mmCIF file of N, CA and C in Angstrom:
data_model
loop_
_atom_site.group_PDB
_atom_site.id
_atom_site.type_symbol
_atom_site.label_atom_id
_atom_site.label_comp_id
_atom_site.label_asym_id
_atom_site.label_seq_id
_atom_site.Cartn_x
_atom_site.Cartn_y
_atom_site.Cartn_z
ATOM 1 N N UNK A 250 29.414 -23.701 57.888
ATOM 2 C CA UNK A 250 30.383 -22.636 57.781
ATOM 3 C C UNK A 250 31.496 -23.101 56.858
ATOM 4 N N UNK A 251 31.748 -22.332 55.827
ATOM 5 C CA UNK A 251 32.752 -22.682 54.831
ATOM 6 C C UNK A 251 33.848 -21.620 54.830
ATOM 7 N N UNK A 252 35.078 -22.020 55.102
ATOM 8 C CA UNK A 252 36.188 -21.077 55.075
ATOM 9 C C UNK A 252 36.558 -20.797 53.624
ATOM 10 N N UNK A 253 36.569 -19.507 53.251
ATOM 11 C CA UNK A 253 36.854 -19.163 51.859
ATOM 12 C C UNK A 253 38.237 -18.527 51.676
ATOM 13 N N UNK A 254 38.800 -17.937 52.740
ATOM 14 C CA UNK A 254 40.180 -17.449 52.730
ATOM 15 C C UNK A 254 40.744 -17.666 54.127
ATOM 16 N N UNK A 255 41.965 -17.206 54.347
ATOM 17 C CA UNK A 255 42.541 -17.312 55.690
ATOM 18 C C UNK A 255 41.832 -16.411 56.686
ATOM 19 N N UNK A 256 41.083 -15.434 56.205
ATOM 20 C CA UNK A 256 40.473 -14.445 57.087
ATOM 21 C C UNK A 256 38.945 -14.401 57.035
ATOM 22 N N UNK A 257 38.343 -15.086 56.067
ATOM 23 C CA UNK A 257 36.899 -15.023 55.881
ATOM 24 C C UNK A 257 36.269 -16.409 55.825
ATOM 25 N N UNK A 258 35.043 -16.474 56.316
ATOM 26 C CA UNK A 258 34.237 -17.674 56.099
ATOM 27 C C UNK A 258 32.866 -17.256 55.604
ATOM 28 N N UNK A 259 32.210 -18.173 54.929
ATOM 29 C CA UNK A 259 30.880 -17.933 54.388
ATOM 30 C C UNK A 259 29.883 -18.740 55.205
ATOM 31 N N UNK A 260 28.815 -18.064 55.617
ATOM 32 C CA UNK A 260 27.759 -18.723 56.371
ATOM 33 C C UNK A 260 26.429 -18.164 55.887
ATOM 34 N N UNK A 261 25.519 -19.032 55.509
ATOM 35 C CA UNK A 261 24.209 -18.655 54.976
ATOM 36 C C UNK A 261 24.352 -17.664 53.818
ATOM 37 N N UNK A 262 25.357 -17.917 53.002
ATOM 38 C CA UNK A 262 25.628 -17.134 51.798
ATOM 39 C C UNK A 262 26.099 -15.710 52.076
ATOM 40 N N UNK A 263 26.615 -15.446 53.287
ATOM 41 C CA UNK A 263 27.177 -14.147 53.654
ATOM 42 C C UNK A 263 28.580 -14.358 54.199
ATOM 43 N N UNK A 264 29.459 -13.385 53.996
ATOM 44 C CA UNK A 264 30.844 -13.489 54.436
ATOM 45 C C UNK A 264 31.036 -12.827 55.794
ATOM 46 N N UNK A 265 31.829 -13.487 56.649
ATOM 47 C CA UNK A 265 32.148 -12.991 57.985
ATOM 48 C C UNK A 265 33.634 -13.149 58.232
ATOM 49 N N UNK A 266 34.179 -12.277 59.082
ATOM 50 C CA UNK A 266 35.582 -12.389 59.470
ATOM 51 C C UNK A 266 35.749 -13.565 60.420
ATOM 52 N N UNK A 267 36.839 -14.286 60.267
ATOM 53 C CA UNK A 267 37.141 -15.390 61.183
ATOM 54 C C UNK A 267 37.614 -14.800 62.494
ATOM 55 N N UNK A 268 37.057 -15.243 63.576
ATOM 56 C CA UNK A 268 37.505 -14.804 64.894
ATOM 57 C C UNK A 268 36.444 -14.105 65.714
ATOM 58 N N UNK A 269 35.997 -12.895 65.303
ATOM 59 C CA UNK A 269 35.091 -12.159 66.184
ATOM 60 C C UNK A 269 33.661 -12.701 66.254
ATOM 61 N N UNK A 270 33.295 -13.631 65.397
ATOM 62 C CA UNK A 270 31.950 -14.194 65.460
ATOM 63 C C UNK A 270 31.989 -15.663 65.047
ATOM 64 N N UNK A 271 30.920 -16.365 65.362
ATOM 65 C CA UNK A 271 30.808 -17.777 65.006
ATOM 66 C C UNK A 271 29.428 -18.016 64.385
ATOM 67 N N UNK A 272 29.296 -19.135 63.730
ATOM 68 C CA UNK A 272 28.005 -19.506 63.150
ATOM 69 C C UNK A 272 26.952 -19.664 64.244
ATOM 70 N N UNK A 273 27.351 -20.210 65.383
ATOM 71 C CA UNK A 273 26.412 -20.396 66.498
ATOM 72 C C UNK A 273 25.912 -19.052 67.013
ATOM 73 N N UNK A 274 26.823 -18.078 67.092
ATOM 74 C CA UNK A 274 26.402 -16.761 67.576
ATOM 75 C C UNK A 274 25.450 -16.092 66.580
ATOM 76 N N UNK A 275 25.738 -16.180 65.295
ATOM 77 C CA UNK A 275 24.844 -15.602 64.286
ATOM 78 C C UNK A 275 23.466 -16.245 64.388
ATOM 79 N N UNK A 276 23.426 -17.568 64.576
ATOM 80 C CA UNK A 276 22.139 -18.251 64.744
ATOM 81 C C UNK A 276 21.424 -17.804 66.015
ATOM 82 N N UNK A 277 22.179 -17.515 67.075
ATOM 83 C CA UNK A 277 21.560 -17.111 68.341
ATOM 84 C C UNK A 277 20.873 -15.751 68.239
ATOM 85 N N UNK A 278 21.231 -14.955 67.251
ATOM 86 C CA UNK A 278 20.579 -13.653 67.081
ATOM 87 C C UNK A 278 19.102 -13.795 66.727
ATOM 88 N N UNK A 279 18.692 -14.956 66.237
ATOM 89 C CA UNK A 279 17.285 -15.179 65.912
ATOM 90 C C UNK A 279 16.411 -15.186 67.163
ATOM 91 N N UNK A 280 17.021 -15.371 68.330
ATOM 92 C CA UNK A 280 16.259 -15.321 69.578
ATOM 93 C C UNK A 280 16.658 -14.117 70.436
ATOM 94 N N UNK A 281 17.337 -13.144 69.831
ATOM 95 C CA UNK A 281 17.771 -11.939 70.536
ATOM 96 C C UNK A 281 16.551 -11.126 70.947
ATOM 97 N N UNK A 282 16.480 -10.745 72.205
ATOM 98 C CA UNK A 282 15.331 -10.014 72.727
ATOM 99 C C UNK A 282 15.470 -8.523 72.417
ATOM 100 N N UNK A 283 14.569 -8.011 71.601
ATOM 101 C CA UNK A 283 14.555 -6.609 71.209
ATOM 102 C C UNK A 283 13.677 -5.832 72.182
ATOM 103 N N UNK A 284 14.164 -4.669 72.603
ATOM 104 C CA UNK A 284 13.364 -3.779 73.443
ATOM 105 C C UNK A 284 12.856 -2.626 72.582
ATOM 106 N N UNK A 285 11.732 -2.056 72.976
ATOM 107 C CA UNK A 285 11.175 -0.930 72.230
ATOM 108 C C UNK A 285 12.101 0.282 72.242
ATOM 109 N N UNK A 286 12.956 0.392 73.244
ATOM 110 C CA UNK A 286 13.847 1.553 73.357
ATOM 111 C C UNK A 286 15.181 1.351 72.640
ATOM 112 N N UNK A 287 15.421 0.188 72.054
ATOM 113 C CA UNK A 287 16.686 -0.081 71.358
ATOM 114 C C UNK A 287 16.816 0.781 70.104
ATOM 115 N N UNK A 288 18.064 1.126 69.803
ATOM 116 C CA UNK A 288 18.368 1.876 68.581
ATOM 117 C C UNK A 288 19.431 1.109 67.813
ATOM 118 N N UNK A 289 19.157 0.828 66.543
ATOM 119 C CA UNK A 289 20.071 0.083 65.682
ATOM 120 C C UNK A 289 20.547 0.979 64.548
ATOM 121 N N UNK A 290 21.850 1.020 64.348
ATOM 122 C CA UNK A 290 22.440 1.674 63.191
ATOM 123 C C UNK A 290 22.833 0.554 62.241
ATOM 124 N N UNK A 291 22.068 0.369 61.172
ATOM 125 C CA UNK A 291 22.282 -0.717 60.228
ATOM 126 C C UNK A 291 22.660 -0.101 58.885
ATOM 127 N N UNK A 292 23.880 -0.421 58.421
ATOM 128 C CA UNK A 292 24.404 0.216 57.218
ATOM 129 C C UNK A 292 25.144 -0.788 56.349
ATOM 130 N N UNK A 293 25.413 -0.377 55.123
ATOM 131 C CA UNK A 293 26.326 -1.112 54.259
ATOM 132 C C UNK A 293 27.753 -0.840 54.740
ATOM 133 N N UNK A 294 28.673 -1.765 54.532
ATOM 134 C CA UNK A 294 30.080 -1.486 54.859
ATOM 135 C C UNK A 294 30.598 -0.288 54.051
ATOM 136 N N UNK A 295 31.497 0.446 54.667
ATOM 137 C CA UNK A 295 32.165 1.589 54.034
ATOM 138 C C UNK A 295 31.179 2.681 53.604
ATOM 139 N N UNK A 296 30.182 2.938 54.439
ATOM 140 C CA UNK A 296 29.197 3.965 54.092
ATOM 141 C C UNK A 296 29.118 5.067 55.152
ATOM 142 N N UNK A 297 30.157 5.225 55.961
ATOM 143 C CA UNK A 297 30.156 6.262 56.991
ATOM 144 C C UNK A 297 29.579 5.805 58.310
ATOM 145 N N UNK A 298 29.574 4.521 58.556
ATOM 146 C CA UNK A 298 28.969 3.970 59.767
ATOM 147 C C UNK A 298 29.613 4.521 61.030
ATOM 148 N N UNK A 299 30.943 4.531 61.086
ATOM 149 C CA UNK A 299 31.636 4.981 62.291
ATOM 150 C C UNK A 299 31.339 6.455 62.560
ATOM 151 N N UNK A 300 31.245 7.240 61.515
ATOM 152 C CA UNK A 300 30.933 8.656 61.659
ATOM 153 C C UNK A 300 29.532 8.847 62.253
ATOM 154 N N UNK A 301 28.547 8.158 61.709
ATOM 155 C CA UNK A 301 27.180 8.263 62.223
ATOM 156 C C UNK A 301 27.092 7.658 63.629
ATOM 157 N N UNK A 302 27.838 6.598 63.860
ATOM 158 C CA UNK A 302 27.883 5.983 65.188
ATOM 159 C C UNK A 302 28.350 7.019 66.219
ATOM 160 N N UNK A 303 29.386 7.766 65.903
ATOM 161 C CA UNK A 303 29.897 8.786 66.810
ATOM 162 C C UNK A 303 28.873 9.892 67.043
ATOM 163 N N UNK A 304 28.136 10.262 66.014
ATOM 164 C CA UNK A 304 27.102 11.292 66.167
ATOM 165 C C UNK A 304 26.007 10.814 67.117
ATOM 166 N N UNK A 305 25.534 9.581 66.919
ATOM 167 C CA UNK A 305 24.473 9.036 67.778
ATOM 168 C C UNK A 305 24.956 8.940 69.219
ATOM 169 N N UNK A 306 26.160 8.441 69.415
ATOM 170 C CA UNK A 306 26.717 8.325 70.768
ATOM 171 C C UNK A 306 26.819 9.705 71.410
ATOM 172 N N UNK A 307 27.278 10.702 70.673
ATOM 173 C CA UNK A 307 27.413 12.057 71.214
ATOM 174 C C UNK A 307 26.069 12.630 71.640
ATOM 175 N N UNK A 308 25.034 12.366 70.875
ATOM 176 C CA UNK A 308 23.697 12.857 71.234
ATOM 177 C C UNK A 308 23.266 12.277 72.571
ATOM 178 N N UNK A 309 23.449 10.988 72.764
ATOM 179 C CA UNK A 309 22.991 10.366 73.996
ATOM 180 C C UNK A 309 23.932 10.594 75.166
ATOM 181 N N UNK A 310 25.198 10.904 74.908
ATOM 182 C CA UNK A 310 26.096 11.296 75.996
ATOM 183 C C UNK A 310 25.673 12.646 76.560
ATOM 184 N N UNK A 311 25.283 13.570 75.696
ATOM 185 C CA UNK A 311 24.816 14.879 76.163
ATOM 186 C C UNK A 311 23.573 14.744 77.025
ATOM 187 N N UNK A 312 22.755 13.746 76.699
ATOM 188 C CA UNK A 312 21.541 13.478 77.459
ATOM 189 C C UNK A 312 21.859 12.826 78.809
ATOM 190 N N UNK A 313 23.087 12.319 78.972
ATOM 191 C CA UNK A 313 23.478 11.652 80.213
ATOM 192 C C UNK A 313 23.132 10.183 80.243
ATOM 193 N N UNK A 314 22.734 9.616 79.115
ATOM 194 C CA UNK A 314 22.290 8.223 79.080
ATOM 195 C C UNK A 314 23.432 7.220 78.954
ATOM 196 N N UNK A 315 24.632 7.647 78.559
ATOM 197 C CA UNK A 315 25.700 6.694 78.248
ATOM 198 C C UNK A 315 26.977 6.924 79.047
ATOM 199 N N UNK A 316 26.869 7.299 80.269
ATOM 200 C CA UNK A 316 28.080 7.600 81.046
ATOM 201 C C UNK A 316 28.774 6.347 81.568
ATOM 202 N N UNK A 317 28.152 5.187 81.490
ATOM 203 C CA UNK A 317 28.705 3.958 82.061
ATOM 204 C C UNK A 317 29.837 3.363 81.224
ATOM 205 N N UNK A 318 29.840 3.562 79.927
ATOM 206 C CA UNK A 318 30.755 2.854 79.049
ATOM 207 C C UNK A 318 31.920 3.753 78.625
ATOM 208 N N UNK A 319 33.150 3.239 78.682
ATOM 209 C CA UNK A 319 34.327 4.085 78.464
ATOM 210 C C UNK A 319 34.683 4.373 77.008
ATOM 211 N N UNK A 320 34.213 3.585 76.044
ATOM 212 C CA UNK A 320 34.599 3.839 74.652
ATOM 213 C C UNK A 320 33.436 3.542 73.697
ATOM 214 N N UNK A 321 33.629 3.949 72.453
ATOM 215 C CA UNK A 321 32.553 3.822 71.459
ATOM 216 C C UNK A 321 32.123 2.390 71.221
ATOM 217 N N UNK A 322 33.085 1.460 71.188
ATOM 218 C CA UNK A 322 32.724 0.070 70.919
ATOM 219 C C UNK A 322 31.826 -0.489 72.020
ATOM 220 N N UNK A 323 32.055 -0.062 73.253
ATOM 221 C CA UNK A 323 31.208 -0.550 74.343
ATOM 222 C C UNK A 323 29.882 0.204 74.404
ATOM 223 N N UNK A 324 29.871 1.462 73.984
ATOM 224 C CA UNK A 324 28.626 2.223 74.006
ATOM 225 C C UNK A 324 27.675 1.774 72.908
ATOM 226 N N UNK A 325 28.238 1.457 71.748
ATOM 227 C CA UNK A 325 27.421 1.016 70.613
ATOM 228 C C UNK A 325 28.094 -0.202 69.990
ATOM 229 N N UNK A 326 27.944 -1.375 70.630
ATOM 230 C CA UNK A 326 28.626 -2.567 70.115
ATOM 231 C C UNK A 326 28.017 -3.042 68.800
ATOM 232 N N UNK A 327 28.835 -3.775 68.047
ATOM 233 C CA UNK A 327 28.381 -4.390 66.799
ATOM 234 C C UNK A 327 27.604 -5.646 67.148
ATOM 235 N N UNK A 328 26.399 -5.727 66.677
ATOM 236 C CA UNK A 328 25.515 -6.844 67.013
ATOM 237 C C UNK A 328 26.087 -8.182 66.570
ATOM 238 N N UNK A 329 26.708 -8.231 65.389
ATOM 239 C CA UNK A 329 27.195 -9.503 64.858
ATOM 240 C C UNK A 329 28.546 -9.932 65.421
ATOM 241 N N UNK A 330 29.248 -9.052 66.116
ATOM 242 C CA UNK A 330 30.569 -9.385 66.654
ATOM 243 C C UNK A 330 30.547 -9.296 68.166
ATOM 244 N N UNK A 331 30.309 -10.415 68.793
ATOM 245 C CA UNK A 331 30.264 -10.436 70.250
ATOM 246 C C UNK A 331 31.667 -10.719 70.773
ATOM 247 N N UNK A 332 32.477 -9.674 70.833
ATOM 248 C CA UNK A 332 33.852 -9.802 71.301
ATOM 249 C C UNK A 332 33.885 -9.861 72.821
ATOM 250 N N UNK A 333 33.113 -9.024 73.465
ATOM 251 C CA UNK A 333 33.036 -8.978 74.915
ATOM 252 C C UNK A 333 32.033 -10.023 75.386
ATOM 253 N N UNK A 334 32.375 -10.795 76.418
ATOM 254 C CA UNK A 334 31.427 -11.824 76.872
ATOM 255 C C UNK A 334 30.194 -11.260 77.581
ATOM 256 N N UNK A 335 30.070 -9.945 77.652
ATOM 257 C CA UNK A 335 28.929 -9.332 78.312
ATOM 258 C C UNK A 335 27.631 -9.729 77.619
ATOM 259 N N UNK A 336 26.636 -10.008 78.406
ATOM 260 C CA UNK A 336 25.329 -10.348 77.869
ATOM 261 C C UNK A 336 24.560 -9.052 77.589
ATOM 262 N N UNK A 337 24.139 -8.869 76.344
ATOM 263 C CA UNK A 337 23.445 -7.640 75.975
ATOM 264 C C UNK A 337 22.110 -7.499 76.700
ATOM 265 N N UNK A 338 21.530 -8.590 77.155
ATOM 266 C CA UNK A 338 20.260 -8.517 77.877
ATOM 267 C C UNK A 338 20.423 -7.816 79.223
ATOM 268 N N UNK A 339 21.631 -7.796 79.765
ATOM 269 C CA UNK A 339 21.882 -7.154 81.055
ATOM 270 C C UNK A 339 22.128 -5.651 80.928
ATOM 271 N N UNK A 340 22.292 -5.176 79.721
ATOM 272 C CA UNK A 340 22.529 -3.729 79.527
ATOM 273 C C UNK A 340 21.250 -2.965 79.837
ATOM 274 N N UNK A 341 21.383 -1.836 80.534
ATOM 275 C CA UNK A 341 20.174 -1.048 80.800
ATOM 276 C C UNK A 341 19.669 -0.392 79.514
ATOM 277 N N UNK A 342 18.403 -0.085 79.484
ATOM 278 C CA UNK A 342 17.847 0.638 78.334
ATOM 279 C C UNK A 342 18.397 2.044 78.408
ATOM 280 N N UNK A 343 18.651 2.492 77.481
ATOM 281 C CA UNK A 343 18.756 2.733 76.092
ATOM 282 C C UNK A 343 19.967 1.960 75.555
ATOM 283 N N UNK A 344 19.680 0.947 74.769
ATOM 284 C CA UNK A 344 20.764 0.163 74.173
ATOM 285 C C UNK A 344 20.957 0.596 72.730
ATOM 286 N N UNK A 345 22.228 0.818 72.377
ATOM 287 C CA UNK A 345 22.593 1.191 71.016
ATOM 288 C C UNK A 345 23.362 0.031 70.389
ATOM 289 N N UNK A 346 23.060 -0.288 69.134
ATOM 290 C CA UNK A 346 23.770 -1.340 68.419
ATOM 291 C C UNK A 346 24.070 -0.880 67.006
ATOM 292 N N UNK A 347 25.227 -1.297 66.499
ATOM 293 C CA UNK A 347 25.584 -1.082 65.098
ATOM 294 C C UNK A 347 25.622 -2.447 64.422
ATOM 295 N N UNK A 348 25.387 -2.467 63.105
ATOM 296 C CA UNK A 348 25.402 -3.740 62.402
ATOM 297 C C UNK A 348 25.548 -3.534 60.896
ATOM 298 N N UNK A 349 26.166 -4.513 60.257
ATOM 299 C CA UNK A 349 26.188 -4.608 58.797
ATOM 300 C C UNK A 349 25.387 -5.830 58.347
ATOM 301 N N UNK A 350 24.627 -6.437 59.246
ATOM 302 C CA UNK A 350 23.854 -7.628 58.887
ATOM 303 C C UNK A 350 22.726 -7.273 57.922
ATOM 304 N N UNK A 351 22.386 -8.224 57.095
ATOM 305 C CA UNK A 351 21.263 -8.056 56.178
ATOM 306 C C UNK A 351 19.955 -8.364 56.925
ATOM 307 N N UNK A 352 18.817 -7.952 56.393
ATOM 308 C CA UNK A 352 17.549 -8.226 57.082
ATOM 309 C C UNK A 352 17.315 -9.700 57.383
ATOM 310 N N UNK A 353 17.806 -10.585 56.547
ATOM 311 C CA UNK A 353 17.613 -12.023 56.759
ATOM 312 C C UNK A 353 18.278 -12.494 58.053
ATOM 313 N N UNK A 354 19.415 -11.918 58.395
ATOM 314 C CA UNK A 354 20.178 -12.343 59.564
ATOM 315 C C UNK A 354 19.880 -11.529 60.822
ATOM 316 N N UNK A 355 19.149 -10.428 60.692
ATOM 317 C CA UNK A 355 18.812 -9.603 61.854
ATOM 318 C C UNK A 355 17.787 -10.328 62.723
ATOM 319 N N UNK A 356 17.729 -9.994 64.008
ATOM 320 C CA UNK A 356 16.723 -10.616 64.880
ATOM 321 C C UNK A 356 15.314 -10.352 64.364
ATOM 322 N N UNK A 357 14.490 -11.367 64.304
ATOM 323 C CA UNK A 357 13.136 -11.178 63.754
ATOM 324 C C UNK A 357 12.256 -10.296 64.625
ATOM 325 N N UNK A 358 12.606 -10.092 65.882
ATOM 326 C CA UNK A 358 11.832 -9.248 66.766
ATOM 327 C C UNK A 358 11.790 -7.791 66.351
ATOM 328 N N UNK A 359 12.678 -7.394 65.444
ATOM 329 C CA UNK A 359 12.669 -6.005 64.966
ATOM 330 C C UNK A 359 11.370 -5.653 64.265
ATOM 331 N N UNK A 360 10.715 -6.634 63.674
ATOM 332 C CA UNK A 360 9.476 -6.388 62.954
ATOM 333 C C UNK A 360 8.312 -6.122 63.909
ATOM 334 N N UNK A 361 8.377 -6.712 65.107
ATOM 335 C CA UNK A 361 7.265 -6.640 66.045
ATOM 336 C C UNK A 361 7.407 -5.537 67.091
ATOM 337 N N UNK A 362 8.605 -5.053 67.307
ATOM 338 C CA UNK A 362 8.851 -4.051 68.334
ATOM 339 C C UNK A 362 8.919 -2.664 67.729
ATOM 340 N N UNK A 363 9.040 -1.673 68.584
ATOM 341 C CA UNK A 363 9.133 -0.301 68.120
ATOM 342 C C UNK A 363 10.554 0.226 68.224
ATOM 343 N N UNK A 364 11.517 -0.652 68.127
ATOM 344 C CA UNK A 364 12.917 -0.236 68.132
ATOM 345 C C UNK A 364 13.171 0.658 66.921
ATOM 346 N N UNK A 365 14.125 1.556 67.066
ATOM 347 C CA UNK A 365 14.428 2.483 65.979
ATOM 348 C C UNK A 365 15.664 1.997 65.239
ATOM 349 N N UNK A 366 15.641 2.103 63.930
ATOM 350 C CA UNK A 366 16.831 1.768 63.153
ATOM 351 C C UNK A 366 16.884 2.597 61.892
#
């Protein structure tokens, strides 16, 4: 991990914000257990991610699937920023995740499962 500014570090040739994630956590995503019912919103930064995130959350709230979580960040957490110490494996299915990670850094299980993204 190489710090490039007061707010950014570079890891595996990608830039991350200092604080909400660590190199160890990014590496741990390689063993992240993907479920067939998982839904991933994977986008480029500044491409309307929050807007689409709200649409997806609204669809599943109407279905009654997301009544447990009080806000958008908890309903559809960012995969690369584990701010809450909650273990994602304990979340009931239907799990929603948002991410700006590139395919190289995403969990490799996405290729083998039927998760939607």
